[in-house]
Coordinates of C-alpha atoms and ligand atoms in Angstrom, one line a residue:
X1 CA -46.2 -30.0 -2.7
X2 CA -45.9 -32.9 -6.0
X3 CA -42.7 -31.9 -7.4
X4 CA -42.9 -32.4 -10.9
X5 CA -40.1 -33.7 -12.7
X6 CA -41.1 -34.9 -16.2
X7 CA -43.9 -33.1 -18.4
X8 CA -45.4 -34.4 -21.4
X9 CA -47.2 -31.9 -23.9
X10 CA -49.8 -33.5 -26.3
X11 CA -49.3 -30.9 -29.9
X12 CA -46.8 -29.4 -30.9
X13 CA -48.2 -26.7 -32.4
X14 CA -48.6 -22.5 -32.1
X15 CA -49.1 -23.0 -28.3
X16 CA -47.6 -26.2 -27.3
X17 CA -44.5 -25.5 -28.8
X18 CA -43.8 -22.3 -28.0
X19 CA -44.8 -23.3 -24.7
X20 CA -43.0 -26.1 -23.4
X21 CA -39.5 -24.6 -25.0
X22 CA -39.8 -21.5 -22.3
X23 CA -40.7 -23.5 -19.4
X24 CA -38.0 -26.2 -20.6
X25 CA -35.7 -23.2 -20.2
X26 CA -36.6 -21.6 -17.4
X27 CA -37.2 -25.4 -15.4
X28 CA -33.7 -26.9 -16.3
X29 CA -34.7 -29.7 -13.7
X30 CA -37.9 -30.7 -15.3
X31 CA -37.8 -32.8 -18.9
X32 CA -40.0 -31.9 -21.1
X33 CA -41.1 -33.9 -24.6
X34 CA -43.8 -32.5 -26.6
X35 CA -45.4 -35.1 -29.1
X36 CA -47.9 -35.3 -31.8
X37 CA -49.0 -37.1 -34.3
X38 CA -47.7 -35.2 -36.9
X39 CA -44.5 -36.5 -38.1
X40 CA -43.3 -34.1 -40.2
X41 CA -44.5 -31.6 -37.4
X42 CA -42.1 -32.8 -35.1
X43 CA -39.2 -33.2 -37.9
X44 CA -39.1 -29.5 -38.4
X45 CA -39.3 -29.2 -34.7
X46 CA -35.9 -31.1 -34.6
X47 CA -33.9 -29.1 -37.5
X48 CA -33.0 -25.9 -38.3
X49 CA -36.0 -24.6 -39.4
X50 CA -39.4 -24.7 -36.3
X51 CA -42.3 -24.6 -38.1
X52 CA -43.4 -21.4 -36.8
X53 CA -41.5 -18.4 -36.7
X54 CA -41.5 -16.8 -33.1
X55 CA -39.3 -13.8 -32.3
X56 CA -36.4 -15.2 -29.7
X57 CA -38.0 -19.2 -30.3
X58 CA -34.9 -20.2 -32.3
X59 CA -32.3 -19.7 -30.0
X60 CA -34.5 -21.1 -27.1
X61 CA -34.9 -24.8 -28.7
X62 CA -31.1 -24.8 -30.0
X63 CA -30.1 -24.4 -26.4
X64 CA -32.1 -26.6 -25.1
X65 CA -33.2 -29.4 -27.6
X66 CA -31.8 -32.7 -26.4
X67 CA -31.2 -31.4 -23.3
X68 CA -34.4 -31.1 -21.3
X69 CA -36.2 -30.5 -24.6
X70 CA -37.5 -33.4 -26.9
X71 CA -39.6 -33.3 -29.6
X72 CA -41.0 -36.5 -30.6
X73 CA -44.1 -38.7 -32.2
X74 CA -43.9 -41.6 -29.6
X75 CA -46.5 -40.6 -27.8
X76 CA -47.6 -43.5 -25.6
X77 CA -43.6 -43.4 -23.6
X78 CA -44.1 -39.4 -23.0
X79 CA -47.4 -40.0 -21.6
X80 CA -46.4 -43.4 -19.6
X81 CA -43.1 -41.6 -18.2
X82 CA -44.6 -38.2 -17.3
X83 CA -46.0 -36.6 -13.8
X84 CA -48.1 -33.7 -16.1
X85 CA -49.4 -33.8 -19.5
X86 CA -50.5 -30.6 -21.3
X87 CA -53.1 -31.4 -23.7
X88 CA -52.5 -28.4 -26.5
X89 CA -54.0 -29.9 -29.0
X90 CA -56.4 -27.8 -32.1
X91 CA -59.8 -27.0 -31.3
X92 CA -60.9 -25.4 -34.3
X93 CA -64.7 -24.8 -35.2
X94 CA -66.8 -27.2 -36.0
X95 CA -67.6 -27.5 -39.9
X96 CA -70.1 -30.3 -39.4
X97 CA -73.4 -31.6 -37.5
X98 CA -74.7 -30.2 -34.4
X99 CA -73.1 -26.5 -33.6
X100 CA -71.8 -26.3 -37.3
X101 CA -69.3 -23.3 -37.7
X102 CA -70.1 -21.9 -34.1
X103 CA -69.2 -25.0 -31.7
X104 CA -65.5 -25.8 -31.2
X105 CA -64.7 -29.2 -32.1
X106 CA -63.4 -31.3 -29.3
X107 CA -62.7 -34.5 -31.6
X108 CA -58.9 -33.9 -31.1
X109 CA -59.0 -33.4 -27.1
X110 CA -60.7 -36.4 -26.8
X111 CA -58.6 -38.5 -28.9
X112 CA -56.1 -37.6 -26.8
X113 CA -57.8 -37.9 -23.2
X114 CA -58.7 -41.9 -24.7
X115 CA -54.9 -41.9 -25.7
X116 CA -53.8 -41.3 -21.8
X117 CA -56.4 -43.4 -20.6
X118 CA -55.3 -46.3 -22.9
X119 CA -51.1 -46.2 -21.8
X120 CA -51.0 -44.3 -18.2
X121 CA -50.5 -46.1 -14.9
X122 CA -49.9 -44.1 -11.5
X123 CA -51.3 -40.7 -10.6
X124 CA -51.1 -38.0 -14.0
X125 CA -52.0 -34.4 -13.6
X126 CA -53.9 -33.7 -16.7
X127 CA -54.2 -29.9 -18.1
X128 CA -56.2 -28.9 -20.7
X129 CA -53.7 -25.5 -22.6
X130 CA -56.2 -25.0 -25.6
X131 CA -58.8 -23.2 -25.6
X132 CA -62.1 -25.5 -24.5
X133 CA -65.6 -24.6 -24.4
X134 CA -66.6 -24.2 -20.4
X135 CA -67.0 -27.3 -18.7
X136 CA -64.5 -29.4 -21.5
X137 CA -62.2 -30.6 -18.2
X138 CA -65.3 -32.4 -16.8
X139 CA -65.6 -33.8 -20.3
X140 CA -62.0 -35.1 -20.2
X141 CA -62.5 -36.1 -16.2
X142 CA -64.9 -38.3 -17.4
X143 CA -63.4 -40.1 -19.8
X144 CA -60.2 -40.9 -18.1
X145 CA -62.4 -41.8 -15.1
X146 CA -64.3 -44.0 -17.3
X147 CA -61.3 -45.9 -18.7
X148 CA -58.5 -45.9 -16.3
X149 CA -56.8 -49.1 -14.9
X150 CA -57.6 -49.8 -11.5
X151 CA -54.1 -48.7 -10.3
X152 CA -54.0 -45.2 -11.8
X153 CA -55.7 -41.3 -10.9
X154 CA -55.9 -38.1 -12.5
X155 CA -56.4 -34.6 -11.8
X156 CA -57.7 -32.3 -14.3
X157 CA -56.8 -28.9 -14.5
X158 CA -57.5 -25.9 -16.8
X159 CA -54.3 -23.7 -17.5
X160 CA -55.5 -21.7 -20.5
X161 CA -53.1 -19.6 -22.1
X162 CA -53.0 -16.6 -23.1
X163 CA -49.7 -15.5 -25.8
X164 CA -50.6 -13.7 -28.9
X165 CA -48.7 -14.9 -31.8
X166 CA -45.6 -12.6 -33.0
X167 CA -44.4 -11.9 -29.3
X168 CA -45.4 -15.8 -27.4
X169 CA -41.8 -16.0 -26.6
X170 CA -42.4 -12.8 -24.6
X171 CA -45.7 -13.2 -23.3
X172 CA -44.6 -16.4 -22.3
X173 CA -41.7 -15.2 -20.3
X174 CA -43.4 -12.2 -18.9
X175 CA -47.1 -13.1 -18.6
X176 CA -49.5 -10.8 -17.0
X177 CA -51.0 -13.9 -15.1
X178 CA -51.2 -17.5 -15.4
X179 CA -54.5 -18.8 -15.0
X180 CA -54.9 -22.3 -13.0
X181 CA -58.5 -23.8 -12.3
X182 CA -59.2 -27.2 -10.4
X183 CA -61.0 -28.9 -8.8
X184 CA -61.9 -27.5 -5.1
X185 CA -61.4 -30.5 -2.8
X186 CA -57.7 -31.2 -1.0
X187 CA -56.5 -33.4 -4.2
X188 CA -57.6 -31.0 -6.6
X189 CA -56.1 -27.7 -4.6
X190 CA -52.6 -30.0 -4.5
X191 CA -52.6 -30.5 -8.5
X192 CA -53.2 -26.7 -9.0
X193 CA -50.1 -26.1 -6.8
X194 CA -47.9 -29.1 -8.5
X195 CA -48.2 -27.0 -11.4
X196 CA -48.2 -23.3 -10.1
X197 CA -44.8 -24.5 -8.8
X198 CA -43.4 -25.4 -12.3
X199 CA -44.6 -21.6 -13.2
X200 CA -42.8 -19.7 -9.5
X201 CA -39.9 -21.0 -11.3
X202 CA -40.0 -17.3 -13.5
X203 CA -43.4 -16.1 -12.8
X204 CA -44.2 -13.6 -9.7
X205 CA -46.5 -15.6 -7.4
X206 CA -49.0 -12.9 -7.3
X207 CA -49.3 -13.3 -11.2
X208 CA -50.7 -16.7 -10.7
X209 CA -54.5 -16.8 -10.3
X210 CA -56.0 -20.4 -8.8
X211 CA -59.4 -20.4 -9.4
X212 CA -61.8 -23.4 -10.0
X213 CA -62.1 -25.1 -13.1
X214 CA -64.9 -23.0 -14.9
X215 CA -64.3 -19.8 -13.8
X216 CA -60.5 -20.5 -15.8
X217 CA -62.3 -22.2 -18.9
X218 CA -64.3 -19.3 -18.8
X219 CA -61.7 -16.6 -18.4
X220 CA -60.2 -17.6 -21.3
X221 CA -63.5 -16.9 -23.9
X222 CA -64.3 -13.7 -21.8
X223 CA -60.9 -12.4 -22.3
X224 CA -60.4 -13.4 -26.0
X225 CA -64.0 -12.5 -26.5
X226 CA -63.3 -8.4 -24.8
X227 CA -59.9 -8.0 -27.1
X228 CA -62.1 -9.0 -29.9
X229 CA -65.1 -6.7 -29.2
X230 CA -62.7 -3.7 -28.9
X231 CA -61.9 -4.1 -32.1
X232 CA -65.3 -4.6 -33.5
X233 CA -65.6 -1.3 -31.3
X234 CA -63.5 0.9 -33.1
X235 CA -64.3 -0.6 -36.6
X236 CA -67.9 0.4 -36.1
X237 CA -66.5 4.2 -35.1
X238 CA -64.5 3.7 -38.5
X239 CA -67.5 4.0 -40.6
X240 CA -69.1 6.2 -38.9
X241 CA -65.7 8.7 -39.4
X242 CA -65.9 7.8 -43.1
X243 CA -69.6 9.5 -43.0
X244 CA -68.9 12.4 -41.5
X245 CA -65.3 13.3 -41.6
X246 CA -63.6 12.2 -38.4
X247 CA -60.9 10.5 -37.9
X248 CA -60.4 7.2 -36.5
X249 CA -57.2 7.6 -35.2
X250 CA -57.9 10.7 -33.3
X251 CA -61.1 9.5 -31.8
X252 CA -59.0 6.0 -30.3
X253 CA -56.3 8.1 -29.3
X254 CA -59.0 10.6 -27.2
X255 CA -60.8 7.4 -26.0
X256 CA -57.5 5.2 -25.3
X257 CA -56.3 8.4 -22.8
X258 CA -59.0 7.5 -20.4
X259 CA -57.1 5.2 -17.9
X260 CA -60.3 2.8 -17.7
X261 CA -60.4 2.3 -21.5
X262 CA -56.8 2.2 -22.1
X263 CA -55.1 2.8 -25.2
X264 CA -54.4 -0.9 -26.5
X265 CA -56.4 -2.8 -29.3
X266 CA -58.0 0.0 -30.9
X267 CA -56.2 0.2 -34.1
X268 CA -58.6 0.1 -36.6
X269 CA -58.1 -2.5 -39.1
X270 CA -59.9 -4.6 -42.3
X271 CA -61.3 -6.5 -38.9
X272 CA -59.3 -9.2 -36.3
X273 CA -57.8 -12.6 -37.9
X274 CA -56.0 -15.3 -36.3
X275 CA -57.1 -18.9 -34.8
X276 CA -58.3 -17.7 -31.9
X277 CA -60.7 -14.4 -31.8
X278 CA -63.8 -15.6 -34.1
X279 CA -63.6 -18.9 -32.7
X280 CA -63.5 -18.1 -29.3
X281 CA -66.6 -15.7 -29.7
X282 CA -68.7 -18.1 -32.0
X283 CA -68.2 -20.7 -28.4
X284 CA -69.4 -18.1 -26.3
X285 CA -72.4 -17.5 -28.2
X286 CA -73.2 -20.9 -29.0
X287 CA -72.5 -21.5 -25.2
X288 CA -75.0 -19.0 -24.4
X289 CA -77.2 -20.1 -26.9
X290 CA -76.9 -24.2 -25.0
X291 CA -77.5 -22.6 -21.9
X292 CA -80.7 -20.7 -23.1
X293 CA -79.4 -17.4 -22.6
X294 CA -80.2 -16.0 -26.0
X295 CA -80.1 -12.0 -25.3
X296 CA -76.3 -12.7 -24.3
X297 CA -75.8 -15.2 -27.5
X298 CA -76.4 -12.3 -29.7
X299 CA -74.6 -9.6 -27.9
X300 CA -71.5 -11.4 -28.5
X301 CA -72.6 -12.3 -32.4
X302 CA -72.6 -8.9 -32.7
X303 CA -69.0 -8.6 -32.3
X304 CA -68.3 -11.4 -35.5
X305 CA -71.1 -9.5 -37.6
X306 CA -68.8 -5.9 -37.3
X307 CA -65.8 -7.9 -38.4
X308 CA -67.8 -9.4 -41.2
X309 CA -69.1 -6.2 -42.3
X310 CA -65.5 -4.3 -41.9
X311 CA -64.0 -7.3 -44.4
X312 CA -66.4 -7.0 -46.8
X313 CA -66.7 -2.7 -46.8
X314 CA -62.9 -2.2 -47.4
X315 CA -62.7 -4.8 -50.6
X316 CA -66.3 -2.4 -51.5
X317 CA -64.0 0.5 -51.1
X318 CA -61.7 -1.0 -53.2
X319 CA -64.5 -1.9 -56.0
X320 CA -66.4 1.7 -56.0
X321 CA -63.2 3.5 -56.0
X322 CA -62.2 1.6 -59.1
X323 CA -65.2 3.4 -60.9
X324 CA -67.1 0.0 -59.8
X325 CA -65.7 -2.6 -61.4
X326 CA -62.0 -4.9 -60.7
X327 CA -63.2 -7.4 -63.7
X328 CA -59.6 -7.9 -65.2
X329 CA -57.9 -5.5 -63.2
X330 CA -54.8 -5.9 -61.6
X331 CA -54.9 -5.4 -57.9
X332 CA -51.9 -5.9 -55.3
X333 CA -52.4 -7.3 -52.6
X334 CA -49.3 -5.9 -49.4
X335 CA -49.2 -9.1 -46.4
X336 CA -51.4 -12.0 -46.2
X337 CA -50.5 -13.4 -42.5
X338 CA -53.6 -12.1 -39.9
X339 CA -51.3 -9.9 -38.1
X340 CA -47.4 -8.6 -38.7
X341 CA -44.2 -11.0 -37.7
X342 CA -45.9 -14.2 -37.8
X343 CA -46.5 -16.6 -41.0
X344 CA -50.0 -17.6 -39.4
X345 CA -52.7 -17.3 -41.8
X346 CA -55.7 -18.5 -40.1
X347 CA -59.0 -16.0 -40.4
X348 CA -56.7 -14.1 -41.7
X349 CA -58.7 -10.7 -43.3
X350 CA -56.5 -10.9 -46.1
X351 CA -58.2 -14.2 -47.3
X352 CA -61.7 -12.7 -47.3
X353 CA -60.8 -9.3 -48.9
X354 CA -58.8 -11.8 -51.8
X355 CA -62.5 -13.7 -51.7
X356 CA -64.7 -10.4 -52.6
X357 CA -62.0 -9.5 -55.1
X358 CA -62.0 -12.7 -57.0
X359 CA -65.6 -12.9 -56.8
X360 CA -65.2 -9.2 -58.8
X361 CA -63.1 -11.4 -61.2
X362 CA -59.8 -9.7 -59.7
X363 CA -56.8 -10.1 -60.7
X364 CA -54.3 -10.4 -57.8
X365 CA -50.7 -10.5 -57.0
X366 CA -49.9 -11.0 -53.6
X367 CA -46.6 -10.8 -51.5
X368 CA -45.8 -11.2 -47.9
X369 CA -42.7 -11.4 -46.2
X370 CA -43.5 -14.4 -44.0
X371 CA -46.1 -16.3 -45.4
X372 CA -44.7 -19.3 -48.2
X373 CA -47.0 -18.9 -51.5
X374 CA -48.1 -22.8 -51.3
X375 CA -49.9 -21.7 -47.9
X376 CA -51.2 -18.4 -49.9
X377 CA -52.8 -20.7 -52.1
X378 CA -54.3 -23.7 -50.0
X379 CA -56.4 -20.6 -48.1
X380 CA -57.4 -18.9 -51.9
X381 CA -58.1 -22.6 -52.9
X382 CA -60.2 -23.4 -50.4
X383 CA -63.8 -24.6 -51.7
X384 CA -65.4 -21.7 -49.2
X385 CA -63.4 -19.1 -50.7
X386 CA -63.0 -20.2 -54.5
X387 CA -65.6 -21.3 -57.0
X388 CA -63.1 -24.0 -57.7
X389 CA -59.2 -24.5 -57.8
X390 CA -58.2 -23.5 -61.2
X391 CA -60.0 -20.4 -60.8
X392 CA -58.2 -19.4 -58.0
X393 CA -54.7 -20.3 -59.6
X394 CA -56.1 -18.3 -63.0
X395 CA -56.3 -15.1 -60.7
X396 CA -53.9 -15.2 -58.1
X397 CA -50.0 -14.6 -59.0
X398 CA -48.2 -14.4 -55.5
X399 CA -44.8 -12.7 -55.7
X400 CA -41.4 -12.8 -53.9
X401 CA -40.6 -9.5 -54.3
X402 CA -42.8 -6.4 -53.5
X403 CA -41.9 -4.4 -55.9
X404 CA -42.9 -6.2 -58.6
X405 CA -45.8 -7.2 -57.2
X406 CA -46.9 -3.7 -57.8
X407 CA -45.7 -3.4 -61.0
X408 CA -48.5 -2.8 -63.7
X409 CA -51.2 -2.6 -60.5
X410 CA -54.7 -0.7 -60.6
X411 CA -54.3 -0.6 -56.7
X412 CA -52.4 -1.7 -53.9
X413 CA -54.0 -2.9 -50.7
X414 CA -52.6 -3.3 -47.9
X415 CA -53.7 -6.2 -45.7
X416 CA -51.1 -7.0 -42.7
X417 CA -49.6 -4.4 -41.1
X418 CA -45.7 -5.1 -41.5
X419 CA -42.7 -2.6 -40.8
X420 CA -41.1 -3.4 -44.0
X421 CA -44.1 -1.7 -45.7
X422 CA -44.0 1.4 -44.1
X423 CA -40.5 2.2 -45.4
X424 CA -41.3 0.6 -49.1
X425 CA -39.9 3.5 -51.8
X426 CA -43.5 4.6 -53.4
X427 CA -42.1 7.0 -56.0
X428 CA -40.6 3.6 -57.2
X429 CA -43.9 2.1 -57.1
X430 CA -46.1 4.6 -58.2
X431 CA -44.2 4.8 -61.3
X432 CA -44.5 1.5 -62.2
X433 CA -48.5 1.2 -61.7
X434 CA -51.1 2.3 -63.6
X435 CA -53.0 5.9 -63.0
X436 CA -54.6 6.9 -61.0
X437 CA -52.9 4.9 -59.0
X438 CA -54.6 3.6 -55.6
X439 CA -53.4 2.7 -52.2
X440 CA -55.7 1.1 -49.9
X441 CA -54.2 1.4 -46.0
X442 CA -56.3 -1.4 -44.4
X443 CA -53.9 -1.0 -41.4
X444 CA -53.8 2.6 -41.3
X445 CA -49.7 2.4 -41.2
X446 CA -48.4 4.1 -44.5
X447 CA -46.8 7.9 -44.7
X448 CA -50.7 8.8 -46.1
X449 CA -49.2 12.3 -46.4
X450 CA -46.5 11.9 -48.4
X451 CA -48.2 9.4 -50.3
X452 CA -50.3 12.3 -51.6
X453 CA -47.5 14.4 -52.1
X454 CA -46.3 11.6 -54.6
X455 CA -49.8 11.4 -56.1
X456 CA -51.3 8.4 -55.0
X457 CA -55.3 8.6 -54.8
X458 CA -55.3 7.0 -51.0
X459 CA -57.9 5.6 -49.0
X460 CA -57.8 4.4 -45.1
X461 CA -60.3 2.6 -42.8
X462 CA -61.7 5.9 -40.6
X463 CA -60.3 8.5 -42.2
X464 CA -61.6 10.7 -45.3
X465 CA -58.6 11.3 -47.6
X466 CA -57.4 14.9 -48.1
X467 CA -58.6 17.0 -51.3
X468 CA -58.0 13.9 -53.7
X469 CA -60.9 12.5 -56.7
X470 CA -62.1 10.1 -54.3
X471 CA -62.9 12.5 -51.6
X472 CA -64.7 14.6 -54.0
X473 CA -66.5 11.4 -55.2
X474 CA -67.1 9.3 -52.5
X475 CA -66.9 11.0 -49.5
X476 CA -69.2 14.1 -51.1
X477 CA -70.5 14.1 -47.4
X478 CA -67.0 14.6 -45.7
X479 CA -67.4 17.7 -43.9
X480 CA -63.8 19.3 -44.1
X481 CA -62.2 23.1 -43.3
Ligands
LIG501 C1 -55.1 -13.4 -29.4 C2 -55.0 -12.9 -28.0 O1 -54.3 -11.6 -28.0 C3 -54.2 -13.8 -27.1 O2 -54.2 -13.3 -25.8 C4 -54.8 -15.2 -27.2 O3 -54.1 -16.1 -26.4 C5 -54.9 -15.7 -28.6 O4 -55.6 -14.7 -29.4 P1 -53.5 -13.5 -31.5 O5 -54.6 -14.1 -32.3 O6 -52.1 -14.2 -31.7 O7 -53.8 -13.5 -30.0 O8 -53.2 -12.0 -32.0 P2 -53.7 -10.6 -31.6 O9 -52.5 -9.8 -31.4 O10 -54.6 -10.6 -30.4 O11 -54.4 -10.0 -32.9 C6 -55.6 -10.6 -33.4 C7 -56.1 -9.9 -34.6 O12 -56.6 -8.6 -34.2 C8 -55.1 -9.6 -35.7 O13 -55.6 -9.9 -36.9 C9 -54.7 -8.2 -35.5 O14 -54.3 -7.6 -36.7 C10 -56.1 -7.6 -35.1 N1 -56.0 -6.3 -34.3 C11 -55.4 -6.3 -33.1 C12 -56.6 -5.2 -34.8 O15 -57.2 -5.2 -35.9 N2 -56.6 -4.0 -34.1 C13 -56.0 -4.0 -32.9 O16 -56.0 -2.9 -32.3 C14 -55.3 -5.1 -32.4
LIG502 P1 -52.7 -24.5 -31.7 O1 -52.7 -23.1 -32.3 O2 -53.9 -24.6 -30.7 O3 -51.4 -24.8 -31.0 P2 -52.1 -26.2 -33.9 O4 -53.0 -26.7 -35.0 O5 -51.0 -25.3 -34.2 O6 -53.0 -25.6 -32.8 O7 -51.4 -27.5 -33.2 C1 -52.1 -28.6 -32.7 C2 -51.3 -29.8 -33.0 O8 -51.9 -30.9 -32.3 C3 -51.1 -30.3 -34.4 O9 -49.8 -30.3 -34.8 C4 -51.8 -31.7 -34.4 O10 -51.1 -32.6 -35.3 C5 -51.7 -32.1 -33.0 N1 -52.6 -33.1 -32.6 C6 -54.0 -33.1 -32.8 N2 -54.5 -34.2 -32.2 C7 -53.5 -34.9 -31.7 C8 -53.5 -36.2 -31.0 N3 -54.6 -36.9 -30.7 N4 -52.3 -36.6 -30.6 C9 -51.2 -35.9 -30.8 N5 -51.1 -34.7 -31.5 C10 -52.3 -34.3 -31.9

């Protein structure tokens, strides 16, 4: 078996970073460098401050930065100097031309596949980390074949991967597989093992799946695309509890206890965020769609539309419960990150629910523990989400401090699901805001009960609220003992 001794990783972003600092320390033998283009990027990378907050990352790249772990932006020596390059580069939809806002756009992987055409020599095992539409290694097969110098060879492999944001540091170091796909001839099969070597170094040899090249591209949709359906599963069941008086968390918690369900990623929410899910699912279905297989394309579409329509029924909620208008209202908004212990803010919910709300003419003051206000306000600002900038800036009023983002609020609603929230002191708050005062739980984590008790008018995704105004007014339909 190739024993690989120096790795290059193309990105240093969400995935690349994370990454190549656990397999850096867990292969003390192997150098890694992760490069991009980014300058700044890989600046933070080499203080004190990553640029992305992972649980358990920090003390990872202090023990191992400038020891087998180099960040840098001179790309052309890591790619000359390495055995194995990781291409983790973005692959975010497309927002232009042919496959607008369903295709992913591959403009960044093949930069880079040009870039290692243009400086390697020798044999490289190439492996594609992001997420590719099926079939994107023969894409990158092709160029490198197309431009290589006569002495130099390449192996393309998919290893997709698979860490969630908030726990990568863990998922990384305890993965439930590692998926490798190549090519099925004796050159390909000795690529796959080069790297499923680097990974017996901490991963349990059964956990490590070799499969050929498509079947892994593919893997990676299906999986990302059955997390996100389960989701859009239990949304759909959310509304239908609001009609008649179930509740959502009962019905997942019945559902989740039959073992071939399972009781993960049925929390119903104000519907999935995060760089990954929607785009994953749009490439399936325009996938599907290419390969004329249109009864499958919107199967899957199906899945985005629930999310869509979850989004836009809790900001309604928020609109009819405030006897149908927000014009000039103060509303609050609690997180804006797509999901708890990460400062990510891509897809998040939180941006859409802020959209229908400013479209109300909202006032909002947002706070999140994670998330820096200049980031808040590039999403808000965005030309998809705002009539135009100033608007934006004339309605939103982010806050460092919870508790006086409440202060003076119509409602509060709460968007990401952080701890902190859960132990926030309410009587506090629901002194300070105006009455009736409204909580919106679009996480389904607050004390709901003792909310009441405090006299908070509360509304959740799935669940009718006890004997409250609301209930009586909006939920006339709720069918309760
Ligand atoms: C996801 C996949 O989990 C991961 O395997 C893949 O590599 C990348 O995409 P990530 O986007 O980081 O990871 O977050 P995840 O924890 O999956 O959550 C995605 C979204 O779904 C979040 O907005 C989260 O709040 C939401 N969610 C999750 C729910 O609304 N309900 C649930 O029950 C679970
Ligand atoms: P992901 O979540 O997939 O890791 P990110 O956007 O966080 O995506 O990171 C991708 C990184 O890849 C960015 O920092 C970007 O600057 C870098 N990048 C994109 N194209 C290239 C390229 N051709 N060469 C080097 N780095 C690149």
């Amino acid at each position: 078996i190739m024993k690989v001794k120096k790795i290059c990783c193309i990105g240093a972003g969400y995935v690349g970073g994370p990454t190549c600092s656990v397999m850096a320390c867990k292969c003390p033998d192997i150098q890694v460098t992760v490069v991009d283009l980014n300058k700044a990027r890989i600046n933070a990378w080499n203080s004190d401050q990553l640029p992305i907050y992972e649980p358990g990352l920090d003390e990872i790249v202090q023990k191992h930065r400038g020891k087998n772990l180099f960040f840098s932006t001179n790309i052309d020596d890591a790619i000359k100097s390495a055995d194995l390059i990781f291409i983790s580069v973005n692959t975010p939809t497309k927002t232009y031309g042919i496959g607008k806002g369903r295709a992913a756009d591959l403009k960044y992987v093949e930069s880079c596949a040009r870039h290692i055409a243009a400086v390697s020599t020798g044999f490289k095992i190439v492996v594609e980390k992001s997420t590719v539409p099926v079939r994107a290694a023969a894409s990158i097969s092709s160029i490198l074949s197309s431009n290589k110098q006569s002495s130099t060879s390449y192996q393309v492999l998919s290893n997709p991967e698979f860490l969630a944001e908030g726990t990568a540091v863990e998922n990384l170091v305890n993965p439930d597989r590692v998926l490798i796909g190549g090519e099925k001839s004796p050159e390909g099969n000795a690529a796959v093992d080069a790297l499923a070597e680097i990974y017996a170094n901490w991963v349990d040899p059964e956990k490590i799946i070799k499969t050929n090249t498509w079947s892994s591209e593919l893997s990676k949709l299906a999986a990302n695309a059955f997390l996100a359906q389960r989701i859009s599963s239990i949304n759909s069941m959310s509304a239908i509890c609001e009609a008649t008086g179930a509740d959502v968390g009962e019905v997942a918690n019945a559902v989740g206890k039959d073992s071939r369900i399972g009781n993960k990623f049925l929390q119903a929410s104000i519907g999935f965020g995060g760089s990954c899910f929607q785009k994953d699912v749009l490439n399936l279905v325009y996938l599907c769609e290419a390969l004329n297989l249109p009864e499958v394309a919107n199967y899957w579409q199906q899945v985005i539309e629930i999310n869509n329509y979850q989004r836009r029924r809790f900001a309604n909620h928020i609109v009819s419960s405030l006897y149908n208008t927000v014009y000039g209202k103060q509303i609050t908004l609690l997180g804006f990150a797509f999901k708890k212990d990460t400062g990510d803010t891509r897809e998040s919910s939180a941006i859409y629910v802020a959209k229908y709300l400013m479209d109300e003419g909202a006032n909002l003051k947002i706070y999140d523990p994670k998330v820096p206000s200049k980031q808040i306000m590039v999403e808000l600002e965005h030309p998809t989400i705002s009539e135009c900038p100033e608007k934006a800036r004339e309605l939103i009023d982010v806050c460092d401090d919870p508790y006086v983002a409440c202060q003076g609020a119509h409602a509060i609603a709460v968007c990401t699901e952080w701890d902190m929230f859960k132990t926030l002191d309410f009587e506090k708050i629901f002194n300070s805001m105006l009455k009736p005062a409204f909580i919106f739980d679009g996480r389904g984590i607050l004390p709901y009960e003792k909310l009441l008790d405090i006299g908070f008018e509360v509304l959740l995704m799935g669940k009718c609220p006890r004997e409250t105004v609301l209930r009586k007014q909006y939920f006339p339909s709720c069918n309760f003992k």
